[in-house]
Tab-separated table of C-alpha atoms in Angstrom:
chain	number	residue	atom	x	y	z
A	547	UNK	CA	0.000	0.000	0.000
A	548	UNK	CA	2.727	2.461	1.128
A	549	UNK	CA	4.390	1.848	-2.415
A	550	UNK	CA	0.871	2.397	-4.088
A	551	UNK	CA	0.857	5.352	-2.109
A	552	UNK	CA	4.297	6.819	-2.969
A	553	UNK	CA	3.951	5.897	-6.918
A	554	UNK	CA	0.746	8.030	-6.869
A	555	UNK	CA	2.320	10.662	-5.308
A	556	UNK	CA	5.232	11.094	-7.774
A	557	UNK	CA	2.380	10.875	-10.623
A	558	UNK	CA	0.102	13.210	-8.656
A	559	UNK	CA	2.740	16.017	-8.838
A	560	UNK	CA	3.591	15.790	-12.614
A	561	UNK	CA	0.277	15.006	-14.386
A	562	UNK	CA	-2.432	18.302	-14.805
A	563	UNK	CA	-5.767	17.724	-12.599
A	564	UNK	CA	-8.175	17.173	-16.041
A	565	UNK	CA	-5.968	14.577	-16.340
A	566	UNK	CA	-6.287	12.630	-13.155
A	567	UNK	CA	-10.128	13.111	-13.360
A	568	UNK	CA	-10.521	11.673	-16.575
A	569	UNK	CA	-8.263	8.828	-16.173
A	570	UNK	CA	-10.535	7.852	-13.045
A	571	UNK	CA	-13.760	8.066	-15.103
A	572	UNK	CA	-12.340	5.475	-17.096
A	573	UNK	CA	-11.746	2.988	-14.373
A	574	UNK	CA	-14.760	1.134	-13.873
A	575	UNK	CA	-16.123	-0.653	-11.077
A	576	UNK	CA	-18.479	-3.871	-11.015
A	577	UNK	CA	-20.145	-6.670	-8.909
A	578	UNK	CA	-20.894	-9.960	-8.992
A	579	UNK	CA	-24.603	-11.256	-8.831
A	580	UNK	CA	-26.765	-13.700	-9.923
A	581	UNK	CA	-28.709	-13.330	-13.128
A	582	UNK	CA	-31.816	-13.899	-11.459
A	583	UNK	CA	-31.261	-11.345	-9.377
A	584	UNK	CA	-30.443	-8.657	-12.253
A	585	UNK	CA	-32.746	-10.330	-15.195
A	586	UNK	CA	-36.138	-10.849	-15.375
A	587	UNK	CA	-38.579	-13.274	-17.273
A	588	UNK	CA	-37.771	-17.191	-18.043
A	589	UNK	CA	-34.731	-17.485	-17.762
A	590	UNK	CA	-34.177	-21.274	-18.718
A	591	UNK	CA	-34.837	-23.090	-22.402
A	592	UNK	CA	-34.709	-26.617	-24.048
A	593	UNK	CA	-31.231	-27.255	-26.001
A	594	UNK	CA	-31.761	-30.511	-28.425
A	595	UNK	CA	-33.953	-32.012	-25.443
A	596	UNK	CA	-31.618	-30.552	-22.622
A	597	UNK	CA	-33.241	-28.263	-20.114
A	598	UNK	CA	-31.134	-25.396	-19.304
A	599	UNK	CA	-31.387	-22.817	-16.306
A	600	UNK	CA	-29.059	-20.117	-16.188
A	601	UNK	CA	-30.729	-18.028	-13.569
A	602	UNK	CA	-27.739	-19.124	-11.189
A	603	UNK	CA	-24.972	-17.629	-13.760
A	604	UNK	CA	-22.830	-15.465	-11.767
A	605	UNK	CA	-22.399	-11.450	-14.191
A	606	UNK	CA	-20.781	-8.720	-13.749
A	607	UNK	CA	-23.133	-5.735	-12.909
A	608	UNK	CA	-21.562	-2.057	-13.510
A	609	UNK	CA	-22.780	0.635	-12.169
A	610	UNK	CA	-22.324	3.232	-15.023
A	611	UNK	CA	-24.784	6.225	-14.614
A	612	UNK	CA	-25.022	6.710	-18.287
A	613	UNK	CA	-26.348	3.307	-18.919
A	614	UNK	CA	-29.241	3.435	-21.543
A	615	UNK	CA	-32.558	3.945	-19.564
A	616	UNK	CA	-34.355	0.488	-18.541
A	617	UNK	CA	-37.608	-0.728	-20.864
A	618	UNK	CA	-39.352	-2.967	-18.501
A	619	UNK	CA	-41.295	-5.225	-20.990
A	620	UNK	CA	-38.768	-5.835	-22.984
A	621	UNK	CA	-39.025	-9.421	-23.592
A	622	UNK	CA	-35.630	-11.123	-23.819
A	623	UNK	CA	-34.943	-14.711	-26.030
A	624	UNK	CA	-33.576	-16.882	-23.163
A	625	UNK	CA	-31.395	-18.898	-25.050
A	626	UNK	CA	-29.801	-15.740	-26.778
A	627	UNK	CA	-29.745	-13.510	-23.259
A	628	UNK	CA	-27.852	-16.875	-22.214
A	629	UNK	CA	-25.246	-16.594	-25.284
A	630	UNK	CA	-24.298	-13.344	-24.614
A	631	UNK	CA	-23.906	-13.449	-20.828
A	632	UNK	CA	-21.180	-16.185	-21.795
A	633	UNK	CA	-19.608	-14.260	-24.624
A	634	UNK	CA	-19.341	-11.321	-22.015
A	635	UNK	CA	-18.083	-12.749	-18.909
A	636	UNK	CA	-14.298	-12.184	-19.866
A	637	UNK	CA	-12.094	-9.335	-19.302
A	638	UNK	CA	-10.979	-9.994	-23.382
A	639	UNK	CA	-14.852	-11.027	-24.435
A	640	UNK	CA	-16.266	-12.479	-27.471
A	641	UNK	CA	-17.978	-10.387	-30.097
A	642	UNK	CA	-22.126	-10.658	-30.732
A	643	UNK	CA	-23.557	-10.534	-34.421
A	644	UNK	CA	-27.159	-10.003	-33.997
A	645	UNK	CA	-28.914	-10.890	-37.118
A	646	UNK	CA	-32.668	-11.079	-38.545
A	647	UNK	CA	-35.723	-9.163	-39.863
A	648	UNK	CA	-36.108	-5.541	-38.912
A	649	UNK	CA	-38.286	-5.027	-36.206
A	650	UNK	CA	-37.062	-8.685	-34.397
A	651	UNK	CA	-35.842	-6.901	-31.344
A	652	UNK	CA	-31.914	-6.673	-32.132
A	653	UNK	CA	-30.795	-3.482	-31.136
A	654	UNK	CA	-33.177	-2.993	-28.005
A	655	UNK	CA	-31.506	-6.427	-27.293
A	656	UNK	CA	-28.200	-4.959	-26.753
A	657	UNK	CA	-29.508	-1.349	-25.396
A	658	UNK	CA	-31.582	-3.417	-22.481
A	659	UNK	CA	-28.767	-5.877	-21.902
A	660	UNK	CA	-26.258	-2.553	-21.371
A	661	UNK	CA	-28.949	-1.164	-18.789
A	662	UNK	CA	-29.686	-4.317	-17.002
A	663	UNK	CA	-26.020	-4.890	-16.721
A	664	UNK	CA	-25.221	-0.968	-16.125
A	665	UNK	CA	-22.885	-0.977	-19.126
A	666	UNK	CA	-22.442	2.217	-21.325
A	667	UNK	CA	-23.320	1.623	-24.552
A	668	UNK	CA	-22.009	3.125	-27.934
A	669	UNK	CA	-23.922	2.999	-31.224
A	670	UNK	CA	-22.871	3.988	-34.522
A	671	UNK	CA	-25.408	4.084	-36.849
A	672	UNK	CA	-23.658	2.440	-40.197
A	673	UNK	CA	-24.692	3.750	-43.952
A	674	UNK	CA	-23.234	3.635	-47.675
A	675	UNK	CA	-21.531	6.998	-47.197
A	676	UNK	CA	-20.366	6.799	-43.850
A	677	UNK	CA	-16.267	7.778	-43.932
A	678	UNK	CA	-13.824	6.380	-41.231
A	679	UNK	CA	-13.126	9.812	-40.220
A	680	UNK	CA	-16.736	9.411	-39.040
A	681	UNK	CA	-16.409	7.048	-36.762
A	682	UNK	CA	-12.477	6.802	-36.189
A	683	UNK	CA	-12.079	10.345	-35.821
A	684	UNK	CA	-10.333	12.934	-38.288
A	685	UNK	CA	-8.307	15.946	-38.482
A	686	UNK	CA	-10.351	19.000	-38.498
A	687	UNK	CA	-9.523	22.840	-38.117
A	688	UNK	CA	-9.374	24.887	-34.609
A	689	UNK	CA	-8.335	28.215	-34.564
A	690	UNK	CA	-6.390	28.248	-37.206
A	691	UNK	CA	-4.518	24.672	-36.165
A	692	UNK	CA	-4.940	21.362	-37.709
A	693	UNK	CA	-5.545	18.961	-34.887
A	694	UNK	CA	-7.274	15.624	-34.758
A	695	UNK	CA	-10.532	14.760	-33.041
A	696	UNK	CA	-11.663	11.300	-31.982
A	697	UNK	CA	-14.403	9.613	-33.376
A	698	UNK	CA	-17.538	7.488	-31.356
A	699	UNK	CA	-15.635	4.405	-31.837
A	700	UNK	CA	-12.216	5.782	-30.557
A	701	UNK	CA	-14.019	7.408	-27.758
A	702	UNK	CA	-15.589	4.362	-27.158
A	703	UNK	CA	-12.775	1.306	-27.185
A	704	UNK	CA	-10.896	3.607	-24.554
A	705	UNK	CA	-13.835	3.176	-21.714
A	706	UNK	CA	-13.817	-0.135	-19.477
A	707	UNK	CA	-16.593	-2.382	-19.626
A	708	UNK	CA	-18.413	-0.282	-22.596
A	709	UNK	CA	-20.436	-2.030	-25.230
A	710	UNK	CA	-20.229	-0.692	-28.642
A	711	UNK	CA	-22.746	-1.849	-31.223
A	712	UNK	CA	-22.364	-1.295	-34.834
A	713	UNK	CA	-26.213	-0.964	-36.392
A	714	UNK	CA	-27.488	-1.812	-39.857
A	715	UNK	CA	-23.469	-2.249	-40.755
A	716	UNK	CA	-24.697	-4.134	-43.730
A	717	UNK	CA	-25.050	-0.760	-45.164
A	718	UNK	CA	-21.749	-0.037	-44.878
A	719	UNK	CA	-18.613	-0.306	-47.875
A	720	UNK	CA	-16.569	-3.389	-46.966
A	721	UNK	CA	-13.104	-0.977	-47.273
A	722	UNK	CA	-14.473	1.360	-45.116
A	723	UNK	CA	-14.366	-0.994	-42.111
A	724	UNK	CA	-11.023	-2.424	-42.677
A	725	UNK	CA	-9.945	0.016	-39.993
A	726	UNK	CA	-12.096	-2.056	-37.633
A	727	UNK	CA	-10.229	-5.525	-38.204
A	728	UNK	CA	-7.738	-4.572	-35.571
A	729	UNK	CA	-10.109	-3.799	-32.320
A	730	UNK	CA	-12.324	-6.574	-32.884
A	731	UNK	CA	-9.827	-8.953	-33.365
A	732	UNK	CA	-9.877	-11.159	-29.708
A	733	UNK	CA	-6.765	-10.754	-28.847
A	734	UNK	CA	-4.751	-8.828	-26.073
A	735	UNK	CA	-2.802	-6.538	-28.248
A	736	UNK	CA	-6.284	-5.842	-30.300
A	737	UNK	CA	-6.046	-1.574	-30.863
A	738	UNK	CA	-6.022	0.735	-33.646
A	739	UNK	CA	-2.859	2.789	-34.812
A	740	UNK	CA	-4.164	6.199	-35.887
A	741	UNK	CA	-2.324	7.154	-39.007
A	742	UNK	CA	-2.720	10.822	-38.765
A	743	UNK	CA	-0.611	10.928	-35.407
A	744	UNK	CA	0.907	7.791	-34.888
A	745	UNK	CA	-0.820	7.384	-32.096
A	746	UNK	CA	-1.896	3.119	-30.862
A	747	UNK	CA	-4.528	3.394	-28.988
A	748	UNK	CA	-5.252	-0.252	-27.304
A	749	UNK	CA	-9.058	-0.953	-26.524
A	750	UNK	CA	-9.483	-1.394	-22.755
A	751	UNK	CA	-10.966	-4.543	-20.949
A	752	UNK	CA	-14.390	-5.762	-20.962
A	753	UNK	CA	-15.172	-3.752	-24.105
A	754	UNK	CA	-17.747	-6.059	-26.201
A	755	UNK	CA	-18.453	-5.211	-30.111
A	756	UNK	CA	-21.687	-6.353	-31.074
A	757	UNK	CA	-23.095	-5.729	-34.661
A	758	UNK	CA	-26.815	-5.738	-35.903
A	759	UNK	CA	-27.511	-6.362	-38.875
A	760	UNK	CA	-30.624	-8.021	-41.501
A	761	UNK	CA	-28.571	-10.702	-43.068
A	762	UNK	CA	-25.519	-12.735	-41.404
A	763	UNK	CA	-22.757	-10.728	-43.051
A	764	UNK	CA	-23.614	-12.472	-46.906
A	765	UNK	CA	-25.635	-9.818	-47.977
A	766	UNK	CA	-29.372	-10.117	-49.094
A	767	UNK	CA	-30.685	-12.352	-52.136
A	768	UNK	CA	-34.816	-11.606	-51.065
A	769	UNK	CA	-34.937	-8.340	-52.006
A	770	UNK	CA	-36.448	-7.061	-49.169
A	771	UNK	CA	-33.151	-4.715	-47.760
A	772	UNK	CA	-32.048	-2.643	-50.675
A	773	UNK	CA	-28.360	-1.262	-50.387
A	774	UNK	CA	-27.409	-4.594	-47.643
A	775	UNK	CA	-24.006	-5.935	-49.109
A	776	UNK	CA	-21.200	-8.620	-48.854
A	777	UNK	CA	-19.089	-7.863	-45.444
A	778	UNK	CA	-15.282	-9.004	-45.557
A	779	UNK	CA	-14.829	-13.068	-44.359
A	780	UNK	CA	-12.286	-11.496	-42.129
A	781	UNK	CA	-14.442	-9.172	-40.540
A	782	UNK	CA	-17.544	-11.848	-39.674
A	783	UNK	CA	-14.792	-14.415	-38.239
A	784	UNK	CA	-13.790	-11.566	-35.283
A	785	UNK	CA	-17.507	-12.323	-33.829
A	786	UNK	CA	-17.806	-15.764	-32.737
A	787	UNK	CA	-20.942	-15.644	-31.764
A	788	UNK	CA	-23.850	-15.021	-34.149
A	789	UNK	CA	-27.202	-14.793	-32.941
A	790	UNK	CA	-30.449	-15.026	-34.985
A	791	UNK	CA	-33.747	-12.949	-33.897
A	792	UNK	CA	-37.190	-13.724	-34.882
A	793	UNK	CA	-40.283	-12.420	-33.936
A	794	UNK	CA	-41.510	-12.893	-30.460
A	795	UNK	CA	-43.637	-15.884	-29.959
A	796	UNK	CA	-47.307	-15.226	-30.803
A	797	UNK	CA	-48.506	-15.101	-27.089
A	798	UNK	CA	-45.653	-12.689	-25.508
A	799	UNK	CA	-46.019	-10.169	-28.748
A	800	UNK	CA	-50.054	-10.039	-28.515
A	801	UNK	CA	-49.031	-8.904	-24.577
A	802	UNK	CA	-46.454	-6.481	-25.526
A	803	UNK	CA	-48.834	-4.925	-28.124
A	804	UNK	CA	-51.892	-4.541	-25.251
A	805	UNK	CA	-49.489	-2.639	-22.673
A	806	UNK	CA	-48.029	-0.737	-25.030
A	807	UNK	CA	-50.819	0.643	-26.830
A	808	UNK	CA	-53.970	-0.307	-24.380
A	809	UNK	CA	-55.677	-2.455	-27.392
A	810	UNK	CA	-57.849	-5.266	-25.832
A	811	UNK	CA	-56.158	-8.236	-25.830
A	812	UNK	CA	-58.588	-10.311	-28.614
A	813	UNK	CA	-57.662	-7.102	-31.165
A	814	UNK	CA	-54.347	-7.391	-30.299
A	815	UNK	CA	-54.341	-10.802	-31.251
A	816	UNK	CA	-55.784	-9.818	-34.532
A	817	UNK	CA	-53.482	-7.305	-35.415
A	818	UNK	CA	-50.574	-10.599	-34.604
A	819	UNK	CA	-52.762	-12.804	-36.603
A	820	UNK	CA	-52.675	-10.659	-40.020
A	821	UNK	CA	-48.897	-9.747	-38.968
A	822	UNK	CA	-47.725	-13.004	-38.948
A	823	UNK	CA	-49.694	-14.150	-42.049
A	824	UNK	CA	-48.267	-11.071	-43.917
A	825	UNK	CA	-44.729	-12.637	-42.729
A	826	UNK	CA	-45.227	-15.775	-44.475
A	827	UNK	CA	-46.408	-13.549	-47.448
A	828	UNK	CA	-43.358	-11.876	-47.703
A	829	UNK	CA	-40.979	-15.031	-46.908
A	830	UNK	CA	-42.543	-16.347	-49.924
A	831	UNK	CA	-41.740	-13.232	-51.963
A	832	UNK	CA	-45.096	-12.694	-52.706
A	833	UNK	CA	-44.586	-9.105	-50.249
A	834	UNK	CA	-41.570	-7.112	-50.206
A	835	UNK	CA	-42.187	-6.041	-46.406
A	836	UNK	CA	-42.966	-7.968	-43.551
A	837	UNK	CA	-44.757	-6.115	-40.494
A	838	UNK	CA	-42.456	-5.100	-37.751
A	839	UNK	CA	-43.853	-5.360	-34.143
């Protein structure tokens, strides 16, 4: 302790105030607890006739005040909450794809599993003319002085325990997030080297990319997402686990429908009824859109 002590000392003296203060906002804190006691809903499911029950599973809660805001009834996929409680419970975690039909669920998924675990979450919102400088950060002009500003996603890799989701990255060019290959590679060194000052920035522990996206990385053959391409083999092999969403189960999205909107329950049904028949429609090509909840 008394070395602790002295080391701080000599760093207290030589490093400016705004310094110390931002350093310690960066150094998160956490407890261990039960999922049952942070989750709620069923938390068990049937694996190839196996009956699972993780509501024992020991996670790491954080208590970040900016964690997104809770949604009560959001209704979480057992087997996928599961997944991703596994692929997160490592100071060097796995990396989530999310994938399936809009409207399935897959971005509240990972907003809802940031504030039930009180994680700060990043999301960067992916299109066809989105830049690195975007999202990596660029040099820009301040008071007459080139200097370089960070970007979401360097902002984001630098703080403990954040999740950082990339959404509708299907949109995206494949070259454009060849800058990415390095921080979501699962590996200790994994960082990014910015060009424009030489700068390696390494991404700190716990941080957990997650993508969402409509098709599993291959791009779309229905028709149904214009603009959705190819993503680089290299870049779907840094997220080893891939999750697929589909709608809720006829019963739970009837509920969620009646609470949200106060429709009687037998209407709500209806409106499910014709929803799910116009899914069908439009597996079978003969729509172009399926209903989202």
């Amino acid at each position: 302790r008394s070395t602790v002590s002295q080391l701080f000392d000599e760093f207290r003296t030589t490093t400016p105030r705004e310094e110390i203060v931002e350093i310690a906002s960066r150094v998160a804190s956490f407890e261990r607890k039960q999922v049952k006691d942070v989750f709620d809903g069923d938390l068990s499911y049937d694996f190839n006739g196996e009956y699972v029950d993780f509501s024992e599973l020991e996670v790491s809660v954080w208590n970040d005040p900016d964690a997104p805001a809770r949604v009560d009834d959001y209704v979480f996929d057992p087997k996928h909450l599961h997944q991703a409680l596994i692929a997160l419970d490592d100071p060097l975690p796995d990396n989530v794809w999310l994938a399936g039909e809009r409207g399935t669920g897959k971005t509240e998924f990972v907003a809802q599993l940031a504030s039930r675990l009180g994680r700060r979450l990043f999301r960067i919102n992916f299109d066809e003319a989105i830049e690195r400088a975007e999202f990596i950060g660029g040099n820009t002009i301040e008071s007459g002085n080139v200097v370089w500003k960070e970007g979401i996603v360097t902002q984001a890799i630098q703080y403990t325990g954040a999740l950082v989701l990339f959404d509708e990255i299907g949109f995206a060019r494949a070259q454009n997030l060849a800058v990415l290959h390095s921080i979501c590679e699962r590996s200790p060194h994994r960082s990014i080297t910015i060009s424009e000052t030489g700068k390696r920035i390494p991404v700190a522990d716990h941080v957990s990319f997650f993508v969402a996206d409509n098709s599993l990385g291959y791009g779309d053959v229905s028709g149904n997402f214009a603009g959705v391409r190819d993503q680089n083999t290299a870049f779907i092999d840094r997220f080893g686990y891939t999750l697929r969403f589909e709608y809720l189960p006829f019963a739970d999205e009837v509920s969620l429908v009646s609470k949200r909107t106060g429709l009687p329950v037998d209407a709500s049904e209806v409106l499910i009824k014709f929803a799910n028949v116009a899914r069908e429609k439009a597996k079978a090509g003969v729509l172009t859109q399926p209903p989202s909840l």
